[in-house]
Coordinates of C-alpha atoms and ligand atoms in Angstrom, one line a residue:
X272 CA 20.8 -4.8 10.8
X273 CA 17.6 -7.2 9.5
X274 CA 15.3 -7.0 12.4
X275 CA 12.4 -9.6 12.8
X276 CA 9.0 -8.3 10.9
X277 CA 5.9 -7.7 13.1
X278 CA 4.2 -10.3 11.4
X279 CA 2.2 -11.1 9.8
X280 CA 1.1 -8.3 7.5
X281 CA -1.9 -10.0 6.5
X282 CA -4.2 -6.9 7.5
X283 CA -7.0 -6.4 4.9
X284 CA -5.5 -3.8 1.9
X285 CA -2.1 -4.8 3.1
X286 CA 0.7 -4.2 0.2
X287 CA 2.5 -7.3 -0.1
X288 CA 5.1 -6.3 -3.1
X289 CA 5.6 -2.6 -1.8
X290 CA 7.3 -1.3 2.0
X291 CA 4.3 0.1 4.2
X292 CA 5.1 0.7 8.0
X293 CA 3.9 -1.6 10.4
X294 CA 2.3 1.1 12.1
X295 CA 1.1 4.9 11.3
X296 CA 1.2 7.2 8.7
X297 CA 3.7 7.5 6.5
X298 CA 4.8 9.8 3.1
X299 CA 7.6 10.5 0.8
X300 CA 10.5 8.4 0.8
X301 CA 13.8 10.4 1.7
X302 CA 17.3 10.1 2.2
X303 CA 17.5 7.1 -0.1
X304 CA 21.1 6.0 -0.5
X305 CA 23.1 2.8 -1.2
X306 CA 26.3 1.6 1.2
X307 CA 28.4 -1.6 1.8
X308 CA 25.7 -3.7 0.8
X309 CA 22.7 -1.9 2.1
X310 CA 20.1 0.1 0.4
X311 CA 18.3 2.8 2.8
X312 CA 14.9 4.3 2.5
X313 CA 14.1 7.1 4.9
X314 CA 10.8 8.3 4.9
X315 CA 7.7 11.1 6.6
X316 CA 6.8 9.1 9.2
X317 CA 4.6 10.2 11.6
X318 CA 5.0 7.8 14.7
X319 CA 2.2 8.4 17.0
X320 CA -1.1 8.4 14.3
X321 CA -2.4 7.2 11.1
X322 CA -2.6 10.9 9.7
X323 CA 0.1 13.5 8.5
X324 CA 1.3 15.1 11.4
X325 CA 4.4 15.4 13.4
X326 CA 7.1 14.8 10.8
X327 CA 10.0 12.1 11.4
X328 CA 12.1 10.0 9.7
X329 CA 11.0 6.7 9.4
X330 CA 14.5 4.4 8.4
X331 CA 14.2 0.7 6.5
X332 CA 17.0 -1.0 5.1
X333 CA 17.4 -3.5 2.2
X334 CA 19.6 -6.2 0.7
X335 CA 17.9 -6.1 -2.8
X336 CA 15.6 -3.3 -2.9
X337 CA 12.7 -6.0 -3.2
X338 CA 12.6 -7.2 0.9
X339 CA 12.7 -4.5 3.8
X340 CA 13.1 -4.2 6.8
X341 CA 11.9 -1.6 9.4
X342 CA 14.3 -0.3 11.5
X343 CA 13.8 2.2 14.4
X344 CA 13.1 5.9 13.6
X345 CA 16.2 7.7 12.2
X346 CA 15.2 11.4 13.1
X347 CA 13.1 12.8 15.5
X348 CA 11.4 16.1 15.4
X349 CA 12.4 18.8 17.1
X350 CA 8.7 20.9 18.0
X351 CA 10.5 23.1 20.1
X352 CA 13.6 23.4 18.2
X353 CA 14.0 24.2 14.6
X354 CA 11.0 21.5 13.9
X355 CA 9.7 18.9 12.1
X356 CA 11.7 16.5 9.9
X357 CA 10.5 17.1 6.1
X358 CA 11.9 15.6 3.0
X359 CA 15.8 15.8 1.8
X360 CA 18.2 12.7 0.8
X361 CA 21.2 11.7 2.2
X362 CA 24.6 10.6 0.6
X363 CA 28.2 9.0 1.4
X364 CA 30.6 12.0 2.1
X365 CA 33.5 9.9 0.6
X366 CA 36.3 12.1 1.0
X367 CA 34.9 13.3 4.3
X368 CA 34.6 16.7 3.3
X369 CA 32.1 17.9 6.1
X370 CA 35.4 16.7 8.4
X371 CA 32.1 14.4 10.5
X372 CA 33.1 11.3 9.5
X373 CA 35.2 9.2 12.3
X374 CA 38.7 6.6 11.9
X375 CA 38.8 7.2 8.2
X376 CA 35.3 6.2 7.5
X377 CA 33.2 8.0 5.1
X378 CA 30.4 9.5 7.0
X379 CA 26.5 9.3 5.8
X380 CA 25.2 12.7 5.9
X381 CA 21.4 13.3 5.4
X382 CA 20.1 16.7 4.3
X383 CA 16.5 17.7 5.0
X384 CA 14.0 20.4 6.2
X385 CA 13.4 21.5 9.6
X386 CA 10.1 22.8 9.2
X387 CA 8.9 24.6 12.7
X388 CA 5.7 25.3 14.1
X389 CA 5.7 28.5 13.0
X390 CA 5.9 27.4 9.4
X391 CA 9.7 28.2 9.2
X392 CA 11.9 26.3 6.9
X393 CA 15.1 25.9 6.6
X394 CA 18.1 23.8 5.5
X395 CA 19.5 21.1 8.6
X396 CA 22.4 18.0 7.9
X397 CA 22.5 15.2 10.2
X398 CA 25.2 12.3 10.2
X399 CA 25.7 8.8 11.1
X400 CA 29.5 7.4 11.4
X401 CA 27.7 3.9 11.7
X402 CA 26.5 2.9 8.0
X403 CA 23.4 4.7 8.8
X404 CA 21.9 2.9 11.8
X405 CA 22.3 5.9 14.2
X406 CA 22.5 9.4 13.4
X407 CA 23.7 12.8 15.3
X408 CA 22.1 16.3 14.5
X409 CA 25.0 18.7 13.2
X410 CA 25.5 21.0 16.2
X411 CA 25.2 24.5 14.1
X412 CA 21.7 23.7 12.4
X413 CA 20.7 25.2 9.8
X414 CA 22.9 24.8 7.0
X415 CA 21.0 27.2 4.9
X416 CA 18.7 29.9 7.2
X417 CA 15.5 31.3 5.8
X418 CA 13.6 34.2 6.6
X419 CA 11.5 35.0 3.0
X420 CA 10.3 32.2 0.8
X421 CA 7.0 30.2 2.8
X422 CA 7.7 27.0 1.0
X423 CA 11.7 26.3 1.2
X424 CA 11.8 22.6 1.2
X425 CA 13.6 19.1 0.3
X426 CA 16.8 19.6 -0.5
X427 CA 18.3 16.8 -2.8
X428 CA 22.2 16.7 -3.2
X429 CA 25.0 14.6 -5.5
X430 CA 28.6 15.5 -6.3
X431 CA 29.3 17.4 -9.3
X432 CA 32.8 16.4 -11.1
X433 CA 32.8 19.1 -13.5
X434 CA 32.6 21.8 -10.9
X435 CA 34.3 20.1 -7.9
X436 CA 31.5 20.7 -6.2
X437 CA 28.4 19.2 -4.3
X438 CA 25.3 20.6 -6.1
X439 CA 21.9 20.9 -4.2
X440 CA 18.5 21.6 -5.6
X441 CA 15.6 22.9 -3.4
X442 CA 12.0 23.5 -3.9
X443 CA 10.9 27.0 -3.2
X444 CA 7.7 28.0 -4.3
X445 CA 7.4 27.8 -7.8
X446 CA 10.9 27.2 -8.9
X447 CA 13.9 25.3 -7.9
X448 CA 17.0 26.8 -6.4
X449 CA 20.5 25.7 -6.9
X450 CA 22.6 25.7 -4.3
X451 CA 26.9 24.5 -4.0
X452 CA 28.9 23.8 -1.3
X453 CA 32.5 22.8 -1.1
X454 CA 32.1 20.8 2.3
X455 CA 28.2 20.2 2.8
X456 CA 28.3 23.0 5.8
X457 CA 28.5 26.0 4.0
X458 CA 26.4 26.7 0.9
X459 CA 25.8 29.7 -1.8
X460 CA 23.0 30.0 -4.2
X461 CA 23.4 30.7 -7.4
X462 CA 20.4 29.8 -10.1
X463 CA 16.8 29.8 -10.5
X464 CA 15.1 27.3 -12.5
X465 CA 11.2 27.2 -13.0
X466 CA 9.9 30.6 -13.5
X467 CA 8.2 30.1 -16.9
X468 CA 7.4 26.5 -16.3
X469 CA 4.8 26.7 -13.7
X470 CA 2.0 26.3 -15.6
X471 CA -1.0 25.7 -13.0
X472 CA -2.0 26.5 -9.2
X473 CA 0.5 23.9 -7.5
X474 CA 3.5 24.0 -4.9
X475 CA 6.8 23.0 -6.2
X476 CA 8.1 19.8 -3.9
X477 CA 10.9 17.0 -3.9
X478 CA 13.1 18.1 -6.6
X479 CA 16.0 15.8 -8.3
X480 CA 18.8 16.4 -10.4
X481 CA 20.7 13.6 -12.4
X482 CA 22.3 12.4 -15.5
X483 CA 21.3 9.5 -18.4
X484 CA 22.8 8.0 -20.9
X485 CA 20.3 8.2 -24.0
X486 CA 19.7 5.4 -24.8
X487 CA 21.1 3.7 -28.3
X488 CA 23.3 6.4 -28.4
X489 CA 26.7 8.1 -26.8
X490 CA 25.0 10.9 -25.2
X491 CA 24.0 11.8 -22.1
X492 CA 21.3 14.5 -20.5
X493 CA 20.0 15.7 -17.3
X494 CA 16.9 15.5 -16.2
X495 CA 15.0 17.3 -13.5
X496 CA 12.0 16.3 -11.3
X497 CA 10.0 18.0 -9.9
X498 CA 6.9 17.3 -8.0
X499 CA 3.7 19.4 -7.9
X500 CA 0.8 19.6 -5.7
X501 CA -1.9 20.3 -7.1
X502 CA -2.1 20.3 -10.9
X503 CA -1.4 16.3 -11.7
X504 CA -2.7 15.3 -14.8
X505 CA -5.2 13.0 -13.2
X506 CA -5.6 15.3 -10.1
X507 CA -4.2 16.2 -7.1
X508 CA -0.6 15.3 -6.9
X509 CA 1.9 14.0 -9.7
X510 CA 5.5 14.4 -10.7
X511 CA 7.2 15.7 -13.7
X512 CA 10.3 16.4 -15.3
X513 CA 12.2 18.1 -17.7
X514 CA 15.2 17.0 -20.2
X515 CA 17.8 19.6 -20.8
X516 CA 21.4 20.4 -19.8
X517 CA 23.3 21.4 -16.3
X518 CA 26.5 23.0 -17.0
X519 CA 27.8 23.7 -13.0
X520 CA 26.3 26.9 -13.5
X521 CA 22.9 26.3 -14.6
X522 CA 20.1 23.9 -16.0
X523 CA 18.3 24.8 -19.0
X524 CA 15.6 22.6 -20.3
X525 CA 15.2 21.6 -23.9
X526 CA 11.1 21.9 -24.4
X527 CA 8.8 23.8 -22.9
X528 CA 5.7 21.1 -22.8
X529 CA 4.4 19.6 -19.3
X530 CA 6.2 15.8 -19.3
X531 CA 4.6 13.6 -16.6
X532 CA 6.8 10.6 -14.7
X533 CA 3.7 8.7 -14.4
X534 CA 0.7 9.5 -15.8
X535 CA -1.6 7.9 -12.5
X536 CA -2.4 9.1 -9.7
X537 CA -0.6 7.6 -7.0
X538 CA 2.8 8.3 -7.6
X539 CA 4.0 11.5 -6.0
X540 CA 7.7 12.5 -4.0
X541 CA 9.5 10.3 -6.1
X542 CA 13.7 10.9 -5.8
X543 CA 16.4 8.7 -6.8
X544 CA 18.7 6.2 -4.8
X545 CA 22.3 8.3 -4.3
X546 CA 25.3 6.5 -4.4
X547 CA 24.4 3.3 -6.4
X548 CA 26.2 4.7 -9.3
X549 CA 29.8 3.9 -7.0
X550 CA 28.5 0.1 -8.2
X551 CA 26.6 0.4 -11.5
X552 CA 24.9 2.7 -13.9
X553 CA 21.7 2.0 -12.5
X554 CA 20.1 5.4 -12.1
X555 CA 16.7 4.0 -9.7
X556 CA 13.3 6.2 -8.6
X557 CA 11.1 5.3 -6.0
X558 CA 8.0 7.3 -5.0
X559 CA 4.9 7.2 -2.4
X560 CA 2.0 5.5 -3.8
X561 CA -0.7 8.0 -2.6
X562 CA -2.3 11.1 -3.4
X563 CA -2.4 14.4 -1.3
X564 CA -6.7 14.2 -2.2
X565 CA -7.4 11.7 -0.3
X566 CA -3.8 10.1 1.2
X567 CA -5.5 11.0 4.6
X568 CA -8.4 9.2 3.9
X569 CA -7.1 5.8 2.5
X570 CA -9.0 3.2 4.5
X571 CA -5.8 1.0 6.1
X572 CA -5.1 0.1 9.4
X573 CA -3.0 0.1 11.5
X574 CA -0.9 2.0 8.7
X575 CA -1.1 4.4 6.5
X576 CA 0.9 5.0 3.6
X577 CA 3.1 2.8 1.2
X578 CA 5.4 3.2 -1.5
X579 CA 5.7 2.5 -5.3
X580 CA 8.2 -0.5 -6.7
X581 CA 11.8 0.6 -7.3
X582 CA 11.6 1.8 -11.1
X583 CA 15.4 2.0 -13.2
X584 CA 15.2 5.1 -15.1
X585 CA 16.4 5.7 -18.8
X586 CA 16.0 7.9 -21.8
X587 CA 14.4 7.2 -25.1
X588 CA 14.6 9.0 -28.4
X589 CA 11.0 9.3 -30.2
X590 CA 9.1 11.5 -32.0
X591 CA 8.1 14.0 -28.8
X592 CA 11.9 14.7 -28.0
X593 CA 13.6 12.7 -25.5
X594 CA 11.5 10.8 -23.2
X595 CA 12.1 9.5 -19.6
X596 CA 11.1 5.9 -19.3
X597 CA 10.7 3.5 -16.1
X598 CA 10.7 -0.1 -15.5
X599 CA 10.1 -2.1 -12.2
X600 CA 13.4 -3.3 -11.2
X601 CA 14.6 -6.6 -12.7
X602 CA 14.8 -7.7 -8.9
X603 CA 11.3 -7.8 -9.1
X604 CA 11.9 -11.2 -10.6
X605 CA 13.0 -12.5 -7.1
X606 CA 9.4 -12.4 -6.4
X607 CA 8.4 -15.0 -9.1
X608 CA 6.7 -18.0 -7.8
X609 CA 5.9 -21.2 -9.6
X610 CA 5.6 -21.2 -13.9
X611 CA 4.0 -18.2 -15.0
X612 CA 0.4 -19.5 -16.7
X613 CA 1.2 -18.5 -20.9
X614 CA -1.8 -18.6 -23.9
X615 CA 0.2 -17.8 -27.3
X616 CA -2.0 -16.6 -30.4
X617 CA -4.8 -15.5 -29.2
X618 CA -7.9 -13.9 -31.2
X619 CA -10.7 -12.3 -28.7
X620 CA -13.9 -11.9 -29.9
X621 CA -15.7 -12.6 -26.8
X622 CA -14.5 -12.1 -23.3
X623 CA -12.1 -14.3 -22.0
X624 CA -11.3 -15.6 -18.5
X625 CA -7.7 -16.1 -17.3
X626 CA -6.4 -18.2 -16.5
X627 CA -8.9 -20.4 -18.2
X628 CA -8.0 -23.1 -15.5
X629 CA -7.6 -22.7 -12.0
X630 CA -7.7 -19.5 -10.0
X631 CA -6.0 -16.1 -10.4
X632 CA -3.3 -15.6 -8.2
X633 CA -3.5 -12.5 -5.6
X634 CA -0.5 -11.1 -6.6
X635 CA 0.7 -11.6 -10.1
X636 CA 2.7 -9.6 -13.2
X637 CA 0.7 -9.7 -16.3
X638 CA 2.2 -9.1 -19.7
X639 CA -0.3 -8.3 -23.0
X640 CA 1.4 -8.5 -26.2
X641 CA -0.8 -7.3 -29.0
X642 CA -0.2 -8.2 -32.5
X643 CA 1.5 -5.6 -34.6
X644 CA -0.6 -6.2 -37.9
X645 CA -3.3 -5.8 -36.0
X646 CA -2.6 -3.0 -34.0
X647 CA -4.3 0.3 -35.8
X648 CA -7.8 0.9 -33.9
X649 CA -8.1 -2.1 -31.7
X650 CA -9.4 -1.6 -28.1
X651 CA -8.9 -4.1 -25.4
X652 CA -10.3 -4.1 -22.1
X653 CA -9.3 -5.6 -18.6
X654 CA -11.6 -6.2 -16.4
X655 CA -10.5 -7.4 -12.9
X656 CA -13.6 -8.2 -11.0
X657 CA -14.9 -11.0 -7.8
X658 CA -18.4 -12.1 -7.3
X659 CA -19.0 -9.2 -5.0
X660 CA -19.8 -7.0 -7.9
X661 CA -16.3 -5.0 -7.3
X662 CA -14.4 -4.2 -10.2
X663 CA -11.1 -2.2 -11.9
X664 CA -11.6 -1.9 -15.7
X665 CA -8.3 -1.0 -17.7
X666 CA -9.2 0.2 -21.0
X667 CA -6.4 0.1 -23.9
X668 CA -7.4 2.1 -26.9
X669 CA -5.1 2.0 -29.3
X670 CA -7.6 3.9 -31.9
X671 CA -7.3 7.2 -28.9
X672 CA -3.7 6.5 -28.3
X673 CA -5.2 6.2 -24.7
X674 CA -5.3 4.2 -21.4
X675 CA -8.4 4.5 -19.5
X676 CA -9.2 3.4 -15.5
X677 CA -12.2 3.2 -13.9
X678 CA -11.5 2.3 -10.2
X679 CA -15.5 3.2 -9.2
X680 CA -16.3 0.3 -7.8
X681 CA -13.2 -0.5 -6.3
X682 CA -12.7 2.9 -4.0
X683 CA -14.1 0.6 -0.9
X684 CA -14.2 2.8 2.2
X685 CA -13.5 6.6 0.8
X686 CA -16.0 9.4 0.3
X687 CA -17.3 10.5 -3.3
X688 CA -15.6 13.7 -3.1
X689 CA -12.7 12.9 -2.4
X690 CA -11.3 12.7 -5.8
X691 CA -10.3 8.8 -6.2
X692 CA -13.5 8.3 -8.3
X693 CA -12.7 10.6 -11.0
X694 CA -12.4 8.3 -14.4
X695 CA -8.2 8.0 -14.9
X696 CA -6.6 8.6 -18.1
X697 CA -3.3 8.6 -19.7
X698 CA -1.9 9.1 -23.5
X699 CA -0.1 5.5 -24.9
X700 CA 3.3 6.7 -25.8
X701 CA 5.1 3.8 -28.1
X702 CA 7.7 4.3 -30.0
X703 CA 7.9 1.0 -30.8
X704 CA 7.1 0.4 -34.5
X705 CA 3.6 -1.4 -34.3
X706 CA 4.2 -3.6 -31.0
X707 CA 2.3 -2.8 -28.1
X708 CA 3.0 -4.6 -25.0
X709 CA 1.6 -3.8 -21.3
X710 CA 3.2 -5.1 -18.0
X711 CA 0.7 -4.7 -15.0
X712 CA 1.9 -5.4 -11.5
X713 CA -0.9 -6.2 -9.2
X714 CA -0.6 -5.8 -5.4
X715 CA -3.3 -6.4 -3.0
X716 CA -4.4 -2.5 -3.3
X717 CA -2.6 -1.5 -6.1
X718 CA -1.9 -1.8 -9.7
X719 CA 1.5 0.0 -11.3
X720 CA 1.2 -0.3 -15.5
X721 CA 4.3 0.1 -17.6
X722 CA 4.6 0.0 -21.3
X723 CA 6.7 -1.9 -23.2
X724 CA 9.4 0.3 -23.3
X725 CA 8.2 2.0 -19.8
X726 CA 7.2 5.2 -22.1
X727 CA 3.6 5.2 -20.5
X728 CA 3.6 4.6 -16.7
X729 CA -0.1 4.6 -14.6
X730 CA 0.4 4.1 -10.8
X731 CA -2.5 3.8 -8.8
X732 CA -4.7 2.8 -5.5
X733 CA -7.5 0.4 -5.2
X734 CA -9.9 -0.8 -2.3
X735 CA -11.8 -3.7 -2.4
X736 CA -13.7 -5.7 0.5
X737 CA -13.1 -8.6 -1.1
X738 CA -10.3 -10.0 -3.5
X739 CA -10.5 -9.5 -6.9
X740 CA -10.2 -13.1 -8.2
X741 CA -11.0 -13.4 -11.8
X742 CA -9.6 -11.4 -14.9
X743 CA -11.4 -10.9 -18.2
X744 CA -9.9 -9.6 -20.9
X745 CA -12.4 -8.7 -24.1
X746 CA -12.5 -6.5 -27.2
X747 CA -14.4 -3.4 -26.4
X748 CA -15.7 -1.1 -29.5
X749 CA -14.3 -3.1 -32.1
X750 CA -14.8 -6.9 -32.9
X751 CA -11.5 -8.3 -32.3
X752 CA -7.9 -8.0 -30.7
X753 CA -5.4 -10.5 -31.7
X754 CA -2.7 -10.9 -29.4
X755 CA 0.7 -12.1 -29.5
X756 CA 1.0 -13.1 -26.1
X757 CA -0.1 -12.9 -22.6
X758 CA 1.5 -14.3 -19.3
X759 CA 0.5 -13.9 -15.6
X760 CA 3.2 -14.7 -13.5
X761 CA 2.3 -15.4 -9.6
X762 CA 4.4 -13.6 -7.4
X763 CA 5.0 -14.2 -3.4
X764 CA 4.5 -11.8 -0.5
X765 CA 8.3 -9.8 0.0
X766 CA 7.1 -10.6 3.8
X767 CA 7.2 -14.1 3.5
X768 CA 10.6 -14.0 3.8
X769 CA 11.1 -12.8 7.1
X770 CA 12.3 -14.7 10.6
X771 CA 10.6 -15.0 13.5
Ligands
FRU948 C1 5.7 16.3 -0.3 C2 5.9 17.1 1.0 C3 7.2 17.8 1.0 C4 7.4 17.9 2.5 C5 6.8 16.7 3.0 C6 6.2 16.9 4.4 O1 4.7 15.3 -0.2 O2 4.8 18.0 1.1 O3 7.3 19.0 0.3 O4 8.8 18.0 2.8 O5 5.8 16.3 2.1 O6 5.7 15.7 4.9

């Protein structure tokens, strides 16, 4: 179901690595599930403006989770029905136990929020009995009434072996409420996670439930997300989690400290892909690259909104307990175009251009190695910058154990007080013994870090009027960094691909 791109989207702050709409405002990905060779994203679209309002599903669909492709809106809202569309997953009903599925086909059921105007929300299912292109409201909406809790939102389901049944965790106020069912249609609650764990003003949003392998070992843990708005580390909206265990009856964390996914500010509603586990062990995250400060505000048109890059998920031992760690997909590397431009050996003293020949790509993937001896108290600074004084400085202090951002002059178009021109910061988290590596993904308006090991992740916007072409990377503080490596990889446009 590929259907031709509006082309060209070649509008100015344009993602060309991440899914935006063509058109309109759109917010946290939903529904995202994997069948017969598709990959679906849902997601809060709004179709009629370039501002939240009016909730639908938006619906795109992908071969490889890199290139996608809009397709028409998947559910509408209901303003004088049970409401607007809000966030929940869907999932393959492979044993058809919701009895909607049609010639012995599994049937995709999504699970959301109707939210009405009233500010009623409740639990809805829809289903599609064609792979997901079309989709039927269940006649006997809602699934799970509500007449208390004001914020009752974005249900997330998966099967549970261990107690035959299908598990759903829901965001209601300041905890997360478990929920089984035997057949999708008829649910019972029966645990409250959260209560001493809020530790700030925000909303509880977009929970998830799933299990990892740990990695280097035979053991496996759950781990719960949870999105909060407000009360992110950098401000605004973020997303954390907790590592513990979920017995069928319960989930009980094992620490009590705030863990963030990402440490930036522009990654917020992240979920996971259901069903892609059928295929592999590939437990993958994708969330909305924007902020609830200033998402409104973001200075795109004729869209607003996009998402992050898919990330695969695992756990890491190190000293702080078990930590949850994400990388970009490996499909990322479908994007790589031409030789990637490598210096080897380097000691800075002095600022350095790259490449030192030719022109930095738009869109690249840059990897920093640092040199272990050297490691204690260096400091190393990026500095992405054009001729029209517009700049994003990464700072990498290895002396703080911190990453620093200013994206000042590079917040083209949004008020002062909005909250994007706070100074960004995030703790380094390596458990590697003395190597330090960075990956940095740059998009046209965005740049998504990752450690190494994908300990330390830092998501976030930028604006600029004109491109930032050149890249300096110095010592800052200190009088030299020597680094193992560094490599900028050019990387094409995911819509380059598309037919006319
Ligand atoms: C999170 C959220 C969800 C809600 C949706 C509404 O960003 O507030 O809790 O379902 O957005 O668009």
């Amino acid at each position: 179901m590929n259907r031709p791109h509006e082309l060209p989207y070649a509008e100015k702050h344009r993602p060309q690595l991440h899914f935006s709409p063509a058109r309109n405002w759109m917010n946290d990905p939903n529904g995202m599930v994997y069948y017969d060779g598709t990959y679906h994203l849902f997601y809060q679209y709004n179709p009629a403006d370039k501002v939240w309002n009016d909730m639908h599903w938006g619906h795109a669909t992908s071969s490889d989770l890199i290139h996608w492709y809009e397709q028409p809106i998947a559910l509408h809202s209901e303003p004088e029905g049970l409401g607007y569309i809000f966030s929940g997953c869907a999932l393959v009903d492979w044993r058809n136990s919701s009895g909607l599925g049609q010639d012995g086909r599994p049937p995709l059921i999504a699970i959301f929020t109707h939210s009405s105007d009233s500010g009623v929300q409740v639990q809805s299912i829809a289903y599609s009995n064609d792979a997901g292109e079309t989709w039927a409201m269940y006649d006997n909406n809602p699934v799970i009434p509500n007449h208390e809790i004001t914020h009752f939102r974005d249900p997330k389901v998966f099967w549970n072996e261990e107690s035959a049944h299908w598990i759903m965790v829901l965001a209601a106020d300041k905890v997360v409420k478990f929920y089984r069912s035997k057949n999708l249609i008829d649910w019972s609650f029966f645990y409250d996670f959260g209560e001493k764990f809020s530790v700030n003003d925000g909303v509880w949003e977009c929970p998830d439930l799933f299990v990892l392998d740990v990695t280097g070992t035979s053991e496996k843990k759950w781990v719960l997300l949870v999105s909060l708005n407000p009360g992110g580390p950098n401000g605004g909206s973020a997303t954390r989690y907790f590592v513990g265990h979920f017995d069928g009856e319960g989930f009980y964390a094992d620490h009590t400290d705030v863990r963030w996914l990402d440490y930036g500010p522009d990654n917020y509603a992240g979920v996971t892909w259901s069903d892609v586990l059928q295929n592999s062990n590939r437990r993958i995250l994708l969330g909305w690259m924007s902020n609830w400060q200033y998402a409104n505000q973001v200075p795109t048109d004729p869209w607003r909104g996009a998402m992050t890059l898919p990330r695969e998920l695992s756990l890491i031992p190190t000293d702080l307990g078990l930590l949850l760690a994400a990388k970009p997909i490996p499909e990322i590397e479908l994007l790589y175009q031409g030789a990637p431009i490598i210096h080897e050996r380097l000691l800075l003293n002095e600022p350095i251009s790259f490449p030192q020949q030719g022109e930095l790509p738009e869109l690249f993937e840059l990897v920093v190695a640092l040199e272990s001896p050297a490691l204690a108290g260096r400091k190393l600074r990026l500095r992405l910058f054009n001729d029209a004084d517009e700049q994003l400085i990464f700072d990498i202090d290895l002396a703080a154990n911190e990453v620093r951002m200013d994206r000042e002059r590079a917040s083209f178009g949004l008020d002062e007080d909005c909250g994007f021109f706070t100074k960004l910061n995030a703790p380094i988290i390596a458990s590697e013994a003395g190597q330090y590596s960075i990956k940095l993904i740059k998009d046209v308006s965005s740049l998504e870090l990752f450690t190494g090991e994908g300990l330390g992740i830092f998501s976030a916007l930028y604006f600029v009027e004109n491109q930032l072409n050149k890249l300096e990377i110095m010592p800052f503080d200190c009088e030299e960094v020597a680094l193992e490596n560094i490599t900028i990889q050019p990387l094409s446009s995911i819509w380059r691909h598309c037919e006319s």
